Coordinates of C-alpha atoms and ligand atoms in Angstrom, one line a residue:
M1 CA 28.1 5.3 -13.6
I2 CA 27.3 4.9 -10.0
V3 CA 29.5 6.9 -7.6
I4 CA 29.3 5.3 -4.2
L5 CA 30.0 7.9 -1.4
K6 CA 31.9 7.2 1.8
Q7 CA 29.7 7.1 4.9
G8 CA 31.6 10.1 6.4
I9 CA 31.6 12.4 3.4
T10 CA 31.2 16.1 4.3
P11 CA 28.6 18.2 2.6
A12 CA 31.4 20.3 1.0
E13 CA 33.1 17.2 -0.4
K14 CA 29.8 16.0 -1.8
D15 CA 29.2 19.3 -3.5
K16 CA 32.7 19.1 -5.0
V17 CA 32.0 15.6 -6.4
K18 CA 28.7 16.8 -7.8
S19 CA 30.1 19.9 -9.5
F20 CA 33.1 17.9 -10.8
L21 CA 30.6 15.5 -12.6
A22 CA 28.3 18.3 -13.7
D23 CA 31.2 20.3 -15.2
K24 CA 32.1 17.2 -17.2
G25 CA 28.6 17.2 -18.7
F26 CA 26.9 14.6 -16.6
I27 CA 23.3 14.7 -15.3
V28 CA 23.8 14.0 -11.6
K29 CA 21.2 12.4 -9.3
E30 CA 21.7 11.9 -5.6
I31 CA 20.1 8.7 -4.2
V32 CA 20.0 8.2 -0.5
G33 CA 19.5 4.5 0.3
Q34 CA 19.2 2.6 3.5
Q35 CA 22.8 1.6 3.4
D36 CA 24.6 3.9 1.0
T37 CA 24.3 7.3 -0.5
V38 CA 25.2 7.2 -4.2
L39 CA 25.4 9.7 -7.1
G40 CA 24.1 8.5 -10.4
A41 CA 26.0 10.2 -13.2
V42 CA 24.6 9.8 -16.7
G43 CA 25.2 11.4 -20.0
T44 CA 26.8 11.1 -23.4
V45 CA 30.3 11.9 -22.1
H46 CA 33.0 9.3 -21.2
I47 CA 35.6 9.9 -18.6
D48 CA 38.1 7.6 -16.8
A49 CA 36.3 6.4 -13.7
R50 CA 39.5 6.5 -11.7
T51 CA 39.5 10.4 -11.9
V52 CA 36.2 10.3 -9.9
E53 CA 37.4 7.5 -7.6
L54 CA 40.3 9.7 -6.5
L55 CA 38.0 12.6 -5.3
P56 CA 37.8 13.0 -1.5
G57 CA 34.7 11.3 0.0
V58 CA 34.2 8.8 -2.9
S59 CA 34.3 5.2 -2.0
S60 CA 34.0 3.6 -5.4
V61 CA 32.7 3.9 -8.9
V62 CA 30.7 1.2 -10.6
P63 CA 29.5 1.3 -14.2
I64 CA 25.8 0.7 -14.9
S65 CA 25.6 -2.3 -17.3
K66 CA 22.1 -1.6 -18.6
P67 CA 21.4 0.9 -21.4
Y68 CA 18.8 2.6 -19.1
K69 CA 20.6 4.1 -16.2
L70 CA 18.4 6.3 -14.0
A71 CA 15.6 3.8 -14.3
S72 CA 17.7 0.8 -13.4
R73 CA 17.7 -1.2 -10.2
E74 CA 21.5 -1.2 -10.3
L75 CA 21.5 2.6 -9.6
K76 CA 18.7 2.5 -7.0
K77 CA 18.1 -0.6 -4.9
E78 CA 14.9 0.6 -3.0
D79 CA 11.5 0.8 -4.7
T80 CA 10.6 4.3 -5.9
V81 CA 7.3 5.6 -4.4
V82 CA 5.7 8.1 -6.8
S83 CA 3.4 10.9 -5.4
V84 CA 0.4 11.9 -7.4
G85 CA -1.3 14.6 -5.4
K86 CA -2.1 13.0 -2.1
V87 CA -1.8 9.5 -3.5
K88 CA 1.3 7.4 -3.4
I89 CA 2.1 4.7 -5.8
G90 CA 4.6 1.9 -5.1
G91 CA 5.9 0.0 -2.0
N92 CA 3.2 -1.9 -0.1
R93 CA 0.3 -0.2 -1.8
I94 CA -2.2 -1.2 -4.4
V95 CA -3.5 1.9 -6.3
V96 CA -6.6 1.7 -8.3
M97 CA -7.1 4.4 -11.0
A98 CA -10.4 4.4 -12.8
G99 CA -12.7 6.4 -15.0
P100 CA -14.0 6.6 -18.5
C101 CA -11.8 6.1 -21.6
A102 CA -12.7 9.6 -22.6
V103 CA -14.3 12.6 -20.9
E104 CA -17.6 13.1 -22.8
S105 CA -19.6 15.6 -20.8
Y106 CA -19.8 17.3 -17.4
D107 CA -22.5 15.0 -16.2
Q108 CA -20.7 11.9 -17.5
I109 CA -17.4 12.6 -15.8
M110 CA -19.0 13.7 -12.5
S111 CA -21.2 10.7 -12.2
I112 CA -18.4 8.2 -13.0
A113 CA -16.0 10.0 -10.7
E114 CA -18.5 9.8 -7.9
S115 CA -19.1 6.1 -8.3
V116 CA -15.5 5.0 -8.8
R117 CA -14.4 7.1 -5.8
E118 CA -17.2 5.6 -3.7
S119 CA -15.9 2.1 -4.7
G120 CA -12.4 2.9 -3.7
A121 CA -10.5 4.3 -6.7
V122 CA -7.9 6.9 -5.8
V123 CA -6.9 8.4 -9.1
L124 CA -9.4 9.6 -11.8
R125 CA -8.6 8.9 -15.4
G126 CA -10.3 10.3 -18.5
G127 CA -9.0 11.0 -22.0
A128 CA -9.3 14.5 -23.4
F129 CA -7.0 14.0 -26.5
K130 CA -7.7 10.5 -27.9
P131 CA -5.2 9.0 -30.3
R132 CA -7.8 6.9 -32.3
T133 CA -7.0 4.4 -34.9
S134 CA -9.5 6.0 -37.3
P135 CA -9.5 9.8 -38.0
Y136 CA -13.3 9.6 -38.1
S137 CA -13.7 8.4 -34.5
F138 CA -14.3 10.7 -31.5
Q139 CA -11.0 12.5 -30.8
G140 CA -11.8 13.8 -27.3
L141 CA -13.0 17.2 -26.0
G142 CA -9.5 18.7 -25.8
E143 CA -9.0 21.5 -23.3
E144 CA -12.7 21.5 -22.3
G145 CA -12.3 17.8 -21.4
L146 CA -9.3 18.7 -19.2
M147 CA -11.4 21.4 -17.5
L148 CA -14.2 18.9 -16.8
L149 CA -11.7 16.3 -15.6
K150 CA -10.1 18.8 -13.1
K151 CA -13.5 19.8 -11.8
A152 CA -14.5 16.2 -11.2
G153 CA -11.2 15.5 -9.5
E154 CA -11.7 18.4 -7.2
A155 CA -15.3 17.6 -6.5
F156 CA -14.4 14.1 -5.4
D157 CA -11.0 14.8 -4.0
M158 CA -9.0 12.6 -6.4
P159 CA -5.9 13.5 -8.4
V160 CA -6.4 13.1 -12.1
T161 CA -4.5 11.7 -15.1
T162 CA -5.0 12.0 -18.8
E163 CA -3.1 11.3 -22.0
V164 CA -0.9 13.9 -23.6
V165 CA -0.4 13.4 -27.4
S166 CA 1.4 16.6 -28.4
P167 CA 4.6 18.3 -27.1
G168 CA 2.9 21.6 -27.7
D169 CA 0.1 20.8 -25.2
V170 CA 2.4 19.9 -22.3
R171 CA 2.5 23.3 -20.6
M172 CA -1.2 24.0 -21.1
M173 CA -2.1 20.5 -19.7
A174 CA 0.1 20.8 -16.6
S175 CA -2.2 23.3 -14.9
Y176 CA -5.2 20.9 -15.2
I177 CA -3.8 17.5 -14.2
D178 CA -1.8 15.7 -11.6
M179 CA -0.2 13.1 -13.7
F180 CA 0.6 12.8 -17.4
Q181 CA -0.2 9.7 -19.3
I182 CA 1.9 8.7 -22.2
G183 CA -0.1 6.4 -24.4
A184 CA 1.1 3.1 -26.0
R185 CA 1.2 4.7 -29.4
N186 CA 3.5 7.5 -28.2
M187 CA 5.8 5.5 -26.0
Q188 CA 8.7 6.2 -28.4
N189 CA 7.7 9.8 -29.3
F190 CA 10.9 11.1 -27.9
E191 CA 10.2 14.8 -28.3
L192 CA 7.0 14.3 -26.3
L193 CA 8.9 12.3 -23.6
K194 CA 11.5 15.1 -23.3
E195 CA 8.8 17.8 -23.0
V196 CA 6.8 15.9 -20.4
G197 CA 10.0 14.9 -18.5
K198 CA 10.9 18.6 -18.2
T199 CA 7.8 19.4 -16.1
G200 CA 9.1 17.1 -13.3
M201 CA 5.6 15.9 -12.9
P202 CA 4.5 12.3 -12.4
V203 CA 4.0 10.3 -15.6
L204 CA 2.2 7.1 -16.3
L205 CA 4.2 5.5 -19.1
K206 CA 2.2 2.9 -21.1
R207 CA 4.2 0.1 -22.7
G208 CA 4.1 0.5 -26.5
L209 CA 2.1 -2.0 -28.6
S210 CA 5.1 -3.8 -29.8
A211 CA 7.8 -2.6 -27.4
T212 CA 10.2 -4.8 -25.7
I213 CA 10.7 -4.3 -22.0
E214 CA 14.1 -2.8 -22.7
E215 CA 12.6 -0.3 -25.1
W216 CA 9.9 0.6 -22.5
L217 CA 12.6 1.2 -19.9
M218 CA 14.5 3.3 -22.4
A219 CA 11.4 5.5 -22.8
A220 CA 11.3 5.8 -19.0
E221 CA 15.0 6.8 -19.2
Y222 CA 14.1 9.6 -21.6
L223 CA 11.6 11.0 -19.1
M224 CA 14.0 10.7 -16.2
A225 CA 16.9 12.2 -18.1
S226 CA 14.7 15.2 -19.0
G227 CA 13.9 16.0 -15.4
T228 CA 11.3 13.8 -13.7
D229 CA 11.9 10.9 -11.3
Q230 CA 8.2 10.3 -10.8
V231 CA 7.6 7.6 -13.4
V232 CA 5.0 4.8 -13.1
L233 CA 5.2 2.1 -15.8
C234 CA 2.0 0.5 -17.1
E235 CA 1.7 -2.8 -18.9
R236 CA -1.3 -2.6 -21.2
G237 CA -1.0 -5.6 -23.4
I238 CA 1.2 -6.1 -26.5
R239 CA 0.6 -7.1 -30.1
T240 CA 0.9 -10.8 -30.7
F241 CA -0.6 -13.2 -33.3
E242 CA -3.6 -13.9 -30.9
K243 CA -6.8 -12.4 -32.0
A244 CA -9.2 -13.5 -29.2
T245 CA -8.4 -10.4 -27.2
R246 CA -7.5 -6.9 -28.2
N247 CA -3.9 -7.3 -27.1
T248 CA -2.1 -9.9 -25.1
L249 CA -1.6 -9.0 -21.5
D250 CA 2.0 -9.7 -20.6
C251 CA 1.7 -10.4 -16.9
S252 CA 5.2 -11.7 -16.7
A253 CA 6.4 -8.2 -17.6
I254 CA 5.5 -7.2 -14.0
P255 CA 8.2 -9.3 -12.2
V256 CA 10.7 -8.8 -15.0
V257 CA 10.4 -5.0 -14.7
Q258 CA 10.6 -5.2 -10.9
K259 CA 13.9 -7.0 -11.2
L260 CA 15.3 -4.5 -13.7
S261 CA 13.9 -1.2 -12.4
H262 CA 13.0 0.5 -9.1
L263 CA 10.0 2.2 -10.7
P264 CA 6.5 1.1 -9.7
V265 CA 4.7 -0.9 -12.4
I266 CA 0.9 -1.2 -12.7
G267 CA -1.4 -2.9 -15.3
D268 CA -4.2 -1.8 -17.6
P269 CA -6.5 -4.8 -18.0
S270 CA -9.0 -2.8 -20.1
H271 CA -6.8 -2.1 -23.1
A272 CA -5.0 -5.4 -22.7
T273 CA -8.1 -7.5 -23.2
G274 CA -10.6 -5.1 -24.8
I275 CA -13.4 -7.2 -23.4
R276 CA -15.4 -6.2 -20.3
D277 CA -15.8 -9.8 -18.9
M278 CA -12.0 -10.3 -18.9
V279 CA -11.1 -7.1 -17.1
A280 CA -11.8 -8.4 -13.6
P281 CA -9.9 -11.7 -13.8
M282 CA -6.9 -10.0 -15.5
S283 CA -7.0 -7.3 -12.8
L284 CA -6.6 -9.9 -10.2
A285 CA -3.9 -11.7 -12.2
L286 CA -2.0 -8.4 -12.3
I287 CA -2.3 -7.9 -8.6
A288 CA -1.3 -11.5 -7.9
G289 CA 1.7 -11.0 -10.2
G290 CA 2.9 -8.1 -8.0
A291 CA 1.6 -5.1 -9.8
S292 CA 1.4 -1.9 -7.7
G293 CA -2.1 -1.2 -9.0
I294 CA -4.3 -1.1 -12.0
I295 CA -5.9 1.5 -14.3
V296 CA -9.4 0.5 -15.4
E297 CA -12.0 2.0 -17.7
V298 CA -15.5 2.4 -16.2
H299 CA -18.6 3.9 -17.8
D300 CA -22.1 4.5 -16.6
H301 CA -23.5 3.5 -20.0
P302 CA -20.8 1.6 -21.8
E303 CA -23.1 0.8 -24.7
K304 CA -23.3 4.6 -25.4
A305 CA -19.6 5.3 -24.7
L306 CA -17.9 7.4 -27.4
S307 CA -14.8 5.2 -27.1
D308 CA -13.8 1.8 -25.7
G309 CA -17.4 0.9 -24.5
P310 CA -16.9 -2.9 -25.0
Q311 CA -14.1 -2.9 -22.5
S312 CA -15.6 -0.5 -19.9
L313 CA -16.9 -1.9 -16.7
Y314 CA -20.3 -1.0 -15.3
P315 CA -19.9 0.8 -12.0
S316 CA -21.4 -2.2 -10.2
Q317 CA -18.8 -4.5 -11.8
F318 CA -16.1 -2.1 -10.7
S319 CA -17.4 -2.1 -7.2
K320 CA -17.3 -5.9 -7.1
L321 CA -13.8 -5.9 -8.5
M322 CA -12.7 -3.5 -5.7
H323 CA -14.0 -6.0 -3.1
D324 CA -12.1 -8.8 -4.7
I325 CA -8.9 -6.7 -4.8
Q326 CA -9.4 -5.8 -1.2
A327 CA -9.7 -9.5 -0.2
M328 CA -6.6 -10.3 -2.2
A329 CA -4.4 -7.4 -0.9
P330 CA -3.2 -9.0 2.3
V331 CA -2.5 -12.3 0.5
V332 CA 0.2 -10.4 -1.5
G333 CA 1.3 -8.4 1.5
K334 CA -0.2 -5.1 0.4
S335 CA -3.0 -2.8 1.2
L336 CA -5.3 -0.7 -0.9
E337 CA -4.2 3.0 -1.1
R338 CA -6.8 5.4 0.2
I339 CA -7.2 9.1 0.2
P340 CA -6.7 11.5 1.9
R341 CA -3.6 10.5 3.8
V342 CA -4.1 10.5 7.5
L343 CA -1.3 12.8 8.6
P344 CA -0.5 16.0 6.8
E345 CA 3.2 16.2 5.8
S346 CA 3.9 18.9 8.3
I347 CA 3.3 16.6 11.3
R348 CA 5.0 13.5 10.0
P349 CA 8.5 13.5 11.3
K350 CA 10.8 10.6 10.5
E351 CA 12.6 10.3 13.8
E352 CA 11.0 8.2 16.4
E353 CA 12.0 10.6 19.3
T354 CA 10.7 13.7 17.6
A355 CA 7.5 11.9 16.7
S356 CA 6.8 10.8 20.2
A357 CA 7.8 14.2 21.6
K358 CA 5.2 15.9 19.3
G359 CA 2.6 13.2 19.9
T360 CA 2.5 12.2 16.2
A361 CA 3.9 8.7 16.5
I362 CA 2.0 5.5 16.0
A363 CA 2.1 3.2 19.0
F364 CA 2.2 -0.6 18.6
Q365 CA 3.0 -3.6 20.8
G366 CA 6.2 -5.4 20.2
V367 CA 9.7 -4.6 19.2
R368 CA 10.7 -3.3 15.8
G369 CA 10.0 -5.7 13.0
A370 CA 6.9 -7.1 14.7
F371 CA 3.8 -8.0 12.7
S372 CA 2.1 -5.1 14.4
E373 CA 4.7 -2.8 12.8
L374 CA 3.7 -4.2 9.4
A375 CA 0.1 -3.3 10.2
V376 CA 1.2 0.3 11.1
R377 CA 3.2 0.7 7.9
R378 CA 0.3 -0.7 5.9
T379 CA -2.1 1.8 7.4
F380 CA 0.1 4.8 7.5
D381 CA 3.2 5.9 5.5
E382 CA 6.5 4.1 5.5
D383 CA 8.1 7.1 7.1
V384 CA 5.7 7.5 10.0
G385 CA 7.1 7.9 13.5
L386 CA 7.0 4.6 15.4
M387 CA 6.5 4.0 19.1
P388 CA 7.2 0.3 19.9
C389 CA 5.5 -0.5 23.3
H390 CA 6.2 -3.4 25.7
L391 CA 2.6 -4.2 26.6
F392 CA -0.8 -3.7 25.0
S393 CA -1.7 -1.5 27.9
D394 CA 1.3 0.7 27.1
V395 CA -0.2 1.3 23.6
F396 CA -3.5 2.4 25.1
D397 CA -1.8 4.6 27.7
A398 CA 0.4 6.2 25.0
V399 CA -2.7 7.1 22.9
S400 CA -4.6 8.1 26.0
R401 CA -1.9 10.5 27.2
G402 CA -1.5 12.0 23.8
D403 CA 2.1 10.7 23.4
A404 CA 1.0 8.8 20.3
L405 CA -1.5 10.0 17.8
Y406 CA -2.8 6.5 16.9
G407 CA -2.3 3.0 18.3
V408 CA -2.5 -0.2 16.4
V409 CA -3.5 -3.3 18.4
P410 CA -4.4 -6.9 17.3
V411 CA -8.0 -7.9 17.8
E412 CA -8.1 -11.4 16.4
N413 CA -6.1 -14.0 14.5
T414 CA -7.8 -16.5 12.1
L415 CA -6.0 -19.4 13.8
G416 CA -5.5 -18.2 17.4
G417 CA -8.9 -16.4 17.8
T418 CA -9.7 -13.3 19.7
I419 CA -7.0 -11.3 21.5
Y420 CA -8.9 -10.7 24.7
D421 CA -6.4 -8.2 26.1
T422 CA -7.5 -5.7 23.4
L423 CA -11.2 -6.1 24.2
D424 CA -10.6 -5.7 27.9
L425 CA -8.5 -2.6 27.4
L426 CA -11.1 -1.0 25.1
A427 CA -13.6 -1.6 27.9
M428 CA -11.2 0.1 30.4
H429 CA -10.5 3.2 28.3
P430 CA -13.7 5.2 27.6
E431 CA -11.6 8.0 26.2
I432 CA -10.4 5.8 23.3
T433 CA -12.3 5.0 20.2
V434 CA -11.7 2.6 17.3
V435 CA -11.2 4.5 14.0
G436 CA -10.1 1.8 11.6
E437 CA -9.1 -1.8 11.0
Q438 CA -6.3 -3.4 9.1
Q439 CA -5.2 -6.9 8.4
V440 CA -1.9 -8.6 7.9
R441 CA -1.2 -12.0 6.5
V442 CA 1.1 -13.8 8.9
V443 CA 3.9 -15.4 6.9
H444 CA 6.4 -17.1 9.2
N445 CA 10.0 -17.6 8.3
L446 CA 12.9 -19.4 9.8
I447 CA 15.5 -16.8 10.5
G448 CA 19.1 -17.3 11.5
Q449 CA 22.6 -15.7 11.4
K450 CA 24.0 -14.4 8.1
D451 CA 26.4 -17.4 7.9
A452 CA 23.9 -20.1 9.1
E453 CA 22.4 -22.9 7.1
I454 CA 19.3 -24.8 8.0
G455 CA 21.4 -27.8 9.0
D456 CA 23.1 -25.8 11.7
I457 CA 19.9 -25.1 13.7
R458 CA 19.5 -26.7 17.1
K459 CA 17.3 -24.2 18.9
V460 CA 14.3 -22.3 17.6
Y461 CA 12.9 -19.3 19.5
S462 CA 9.5 -17.7 18.9
H463 CA 6.2 -16.7 20.5
P464 CA 4.3 -19.9 21.5
Q465 CA 1.8 -19.1 18.7
G466 CA 4.6 -18.9 16.1
L467 CA 6.0 -22.2 17.2
A468 CA 2.6 -23.9 17.2
Q469 CA 1.8 -22.5 13.8
C470 CA 4.9 -24.0 12.3
R471 CA 4.8 -27.3 14.0
E472 CA 4.6 -29.3 10.8
F473 CA 7.7 -27.7 9.4
L474 CA 9.6 -28.1 12.6
S475 CA 8.8 -31.8 13.0
K476 CA 9.7 -32.6 9.4
E477 CA 12.8 -30.4 8.9
L478 CA 14.1 -29.8 12.4
P479 CA 12.9 -32.8 14.4
D480 CA 15.8 -32.6 16.9
A481 CA 15.8 -28.8 17.5
E482 CA 14.7 -27.5 20.8
T483 CA 11.8 -25.1 20.7
I484 CA 12.0 -22.2 23.1
P485 CA 9.0 -20.0 23.8
F486 CA 9.7 -16.2 23.6
F487 CA 7.7 -13.1 24.5
D488 CA 7.2 -12.1 20.8
T489 CA 8.2 -13.2 17.4
A490 CA 10.3 -10.2 16.3
G491 CA 11.8 -10.1 19.9
A492 CA 13.0 -13.6 19.3
V493 CA 14.9 -12.4 16.2
E494 CA 16.4 -9.5 18.2
H495 CA 17.5 -12.1 20.8
I496 CA 19.2 -14.5 18.3
A497 CA 20.9 -11.5 16.8
E498 CA 22.4 -10.8 20.2
L499 CA 23.3 -14.4 20.8
K500 CA 25.4 -14.6 17.6
D501 CA 25.1 -18.3 17.7
R502 CA 24.8 -20.1 14.3
S503 CA 22.8 -22.9 15.9
A504 CA 20.0 -20.5 17.1
A505 CA 17.1 -19.6 14.9
A506 CA 13.9 -17.6 15.3
I507 CA 10.4 -17.8 13.7
A508 CA 9.1 -14.4 12.7
G509 CA 8.1 -12.2 9.8
A510 CA 10.5 -11.2 7.1
P511 CA 10.7 -7.5 8.2
A512 CA 12.3 -8.6 11.5
A513 CA 15.1 -10.4 9.6
I514 CA 15.8 -7.2 7.7
Y515 CA 15.6 -5.0 10.7
Y516 CA 18.1 -7.1 12.8
G517 CA 20.4 -7.9 9.9
M518 CA 19.6 -11.6 9.9
K519 CA 19.1 -14.1 7.1
V520 CA 15.8 -15.8 6.1
L521 CA 16.7 -19.5 6.0
R522 CA 13.3 -20.7 4.9
Q523 CA 10.2 -18.7 3.9
G524 CA 6.5 -19.4 4.5
I525 CA 6.9 -22.2 7.0
E526 CA 3.4 -21.9 8.6
T527 CA 1.3 -25.0 8.4
D528 CA -1.9 -23.1 7.4
A529 CA -1.3 -20.3 4.8
A530 CA -4.7 -18.7 5.6
N531 CA -3.2 -17.1 8.7
Y532 CA -4.3 -13.5 9.1
T533 CA -4.3 -11.1 12.1
R534 CA -6.8 -8.3 12.2
F535 CA -5.9 -5.0 14.0
F536 CA -7.8 -2.1 15.3
I537 CA -6.5 1.5 14.9
I538 CA -7.3 3.4 18.0
A539 CA -7.3 7.1 18.8
R540 CA -8.6 9.7 21.1
E541 CA -12.0 11.1 19.9
E542 CA -10.4 14.4 18.8
N543 CA -8.1 12.6 16.4
A544 CA -10.7 10.2 15.0
E545 CA -12.1 12.3 12.2
P546 CA -9.1 12.7 10.0
F547 CA -8.7 8.9 9.9
R548 CA -12.4 8.1 9.6
S549 CA -12.8 10.4 6.6
R550 CA -10.5 8.3 4.5
A551 CA -13.1 6.0 3.3
K552 CA -16.8 5.1 3.6
I553 CA -17.7 4.0 7.1
D554 CA -19.5 0.6 7.1
K555 CA -18.7 -1.0 10.5
A556 CA -19.0 -0.3 14.2
A557 CA -17.8 -2.0 17.4
V558 CA -20.1 -1.8 20.4
L559 CA -19.9 -2.9 24.1
F560 CA -22.9 -3.5 26.2
S561 CA -24.2 -5.4 29.3
V562 CA -27.6 -6.7 30.0
S563 CA -29.6 -7.1 33.2
D564 CA -29.7 -10.6 34.8
E565 CA -33.1 -11.8 33.6
P566 CA -34.5 -14.2 31.1
G567 CA -34.2 -13.1 27.5
A568 CA -32.2 -10.0 28.2
L569 CA -29.4 -10.8 25.8
L570 CA -31.9 -12.0 23.2
N571 CA -33.8 -8.7 23.5
A572 CA -30.7 -6.7 23.0
L573 CA -29.5 -8.7 20.0
K574 CA -33.0 -8.5 18.5
V575 CA -32.5 -4.7 18.1
F576 CA -29.8 -5.6 15.5
S577 CA -32.0 -8.1 13.6
D578 CA -35.1 -5.8 13.8
N579 CA -33.1 -3.0 12.2
G580 CA -31.6 -5.3 9.5
V581 CA -28.1 -4.9 11.0
N582 CA -25.6 -7.7 10.4
M583 CA -23.5 -8.8 13.3
S584 CA -20.1 -10.1 12.3
K585 CA -18.6 -10.9 15.8
L586 CA -19.9 -11.4 19.3
E587 CA -17.7 -12.0 22.4
S588 CA -18.5 -12.0 26.1
R589 CA -16.0 -10.8 28.7
P590 CA -16.2 -11.1 32.4
I591 CA -16.6 -7.8 34.2
P592 CA -13.8 -7.3 36.8
G593 CA -15.1 -7.2 40.3
K594 CA -18.5 -8.6 39.3
P595 CA -18.3 -12.4 39.3
W596 CA -20.5 -14.1 36.6
E597 CA -21.4 -10.8 35.0
Y598 CA -20.4 -10.1 31.4
L599 CA -19.8 -7.4 28.9
F600 CA -20.7 -8.2 25.4
F601 CA -18.5 -7.0 22.5
A602 CA -20.0 -6.9 19.1
E603 CA -19.1 -5.8 15.6
I604 CA -21.9 -4.8 13.3
G605 CA -22.5 -3.5 9.8
V606 CA -23.3 0.2 9.4
S607 CA -25.1 1.4 6.2
D608 CA -25.8 5.0 7.2
L609 CA -24.9 7.2 10.2
A610 CA -28.4 8.3 11.0
G611 CA -29.5 4.7 11.1
Y612 CA -26.6 4.0 13.5
E613 CA -27.7 6.8 15.8
A614 CA -31.2 5.4 15.9
L615 CA -29.8 1.9 16.6
I616 CA -27.7 3.3 19.5
A617 CA -30.9 4.9 21.0
A618 CA -32.8 1.6 20.6
M619 CA -29.9 -0.4 22.2
K620 CA -29.7 1.9 25.2
E621 CA -33.3 1.0 25.9
K622 CA -32.7 -2.7 25.9
T623 CA -29.4 -2.9 27.7
A624 CA -28.1 -2.2 31.2
S625 CA -25.1 -0.3 29.8
F626 CA -24.1 0.6 26.2
R627 CA -21.1 2.2 24.6
S628 CA -20.2 2.7 20.9
L629 CA -16.5 1.8 20.7
G630 CA -16.1 3.4 17.3
L631 CA -16.9 3.5 13.6
Y632 CA -14.6 2.4 10.8
T633 CA -14.2 1.0 7.4
T634 CA -13.9 -2.7 7.1
V635 CA -10.9 -4.2 5.4
L636 CA -12.6 -7.6 5.1
K637 CA -15.4 -8.1 2.6
Ligands
PEP701 C1 -6.2 5.0 -22.8 O1 -5.7 4.8 -21.7 O2 -7.3 5.4 -23.0 C2 -5.4 4.5 -24.0 C3 -5.6 5.0 -25.2 O3 -4.5 3.6 -23.7 P1 -3.3 3.0 -24.5 O4 -2.4 4.1 -24.9 O5 -2.7 2.0 -23.6 O6 -3.9 2.4 -25.8
MN702 MN1 -9.4 3.6 -23.8

């Protein structure tokens, strides 16, 4: 049952409710949600709910209708985010786990770990105990395999996961790995589930070959009832009459599970298809279907692999797949999880005031719920301290003064073009450097009062860009509504929330509707769905490294001016082409106080840092002034 606590319950009252339930024989879990705090009480005992309802501090008691309780969405409304070492799974992230089917040797696991990490995988997989269909097939290296897997994980800074097949191995394995994997064949090995659950460690729970979704969630319930709340579900294909693939990937299981459970769910396209060529398309299908990630088998020499060679990707195929996933991430409103996290836990306070007091907040322009806030959350953690700023220049000032650790500023939009304010502010702040980029797909929504319907709307507030980008919808569906330009999109939602007028609506992103307690009247009303905004992450130089070390640097932004003579710009740009450097963007900006003189802003590809240093030296020779604005990892491929 779910025991919903009153808002004002005292700690002593809460303890009393908990011990009352525990004394009756229930397992009690406290879940702090955005709106309510609830206690989940599960177990084999039955009591009259009214006895609990009468306890001081209890608001109401609701039975859980599903057979799985702790795993059910009824008990916990918010998505669970599972931590595996430094990596988080769930929420707005796409997590890619990769590695060989089985650990075969030191050289094999080291080499595969290096290449998958380089391509962007964040968890290393590799079987040490292999449950093979034939007793004559390779059974895995056992504990030696675990040792090698751990070494590879440490060498390339990735948490590791491997399959456990025997309850007797659980304790021994716990010291080598970061996440247990329960294989499809063991999904209903209840003794194993109980033993693994007792460790409290993260578990990747594969769906059984012929398990229904309910049976799968019941297996998760075993793990949770035994002591872990860190469960990630994995759809890996089920047995059907179809023989063209090894199994049948049940993509629809992803949204079904998300409706029934708060646990993150990922997919395994390797075991689902059993065929290398089908792994990439099915990976993308899983991501499009809403999966929180994938687990993929990769091998340096699949033809020589001791198990599952035919379904293992070559490292180059995996790298291409990562590019495709990266391109798809913003379409589904997510970003690829990277390691290490930017901020150590110790300096990541939740409260906005404490964060800005300690200079650990992330500054962005706009009010809460703005698209920029989405970019912040996608880049940092959900619980990072936020510093909403009125103007772009306030963001730069906050970072410059050290009030904010990082700032997030838009640099261009696919429909609206470059945001020149950002370029000009970069030019004015030599102490600030670009450390990263992020992109957000701009999905506009018509947002109104909780009791409003679309037919009530007479006035629509939004940023002029927001109004322009939804013109088709407005002229078709609300031809008589007055459009009123506003300072920003989320600010328009805040404004209509204050107006409390059923005829007033705003156009903004969905997070703004949630933040200001408004209703989305219509989703996705932008004329052109390919509407993306790209952001720069900015920092003071001393804070650049922790961010930059997250992933391989491959891009730089530079600013330069040239002398007023024929061919000067051409000569400067020739340095790029002579060095085989690709330029992805070039803008010119007027220099304040120097009529008809320009600063050039360019973004260029960087393949190695030594080459970049040499390029800077060459550019300095050919330009009147030159500044490297910063190095970062591209999010657009
Ligand atoms: C594996 O991940 O190597 C494996 C054996 O998977 P499954 O249990 O899904 O067959
Ligand atoms: Mn395998």
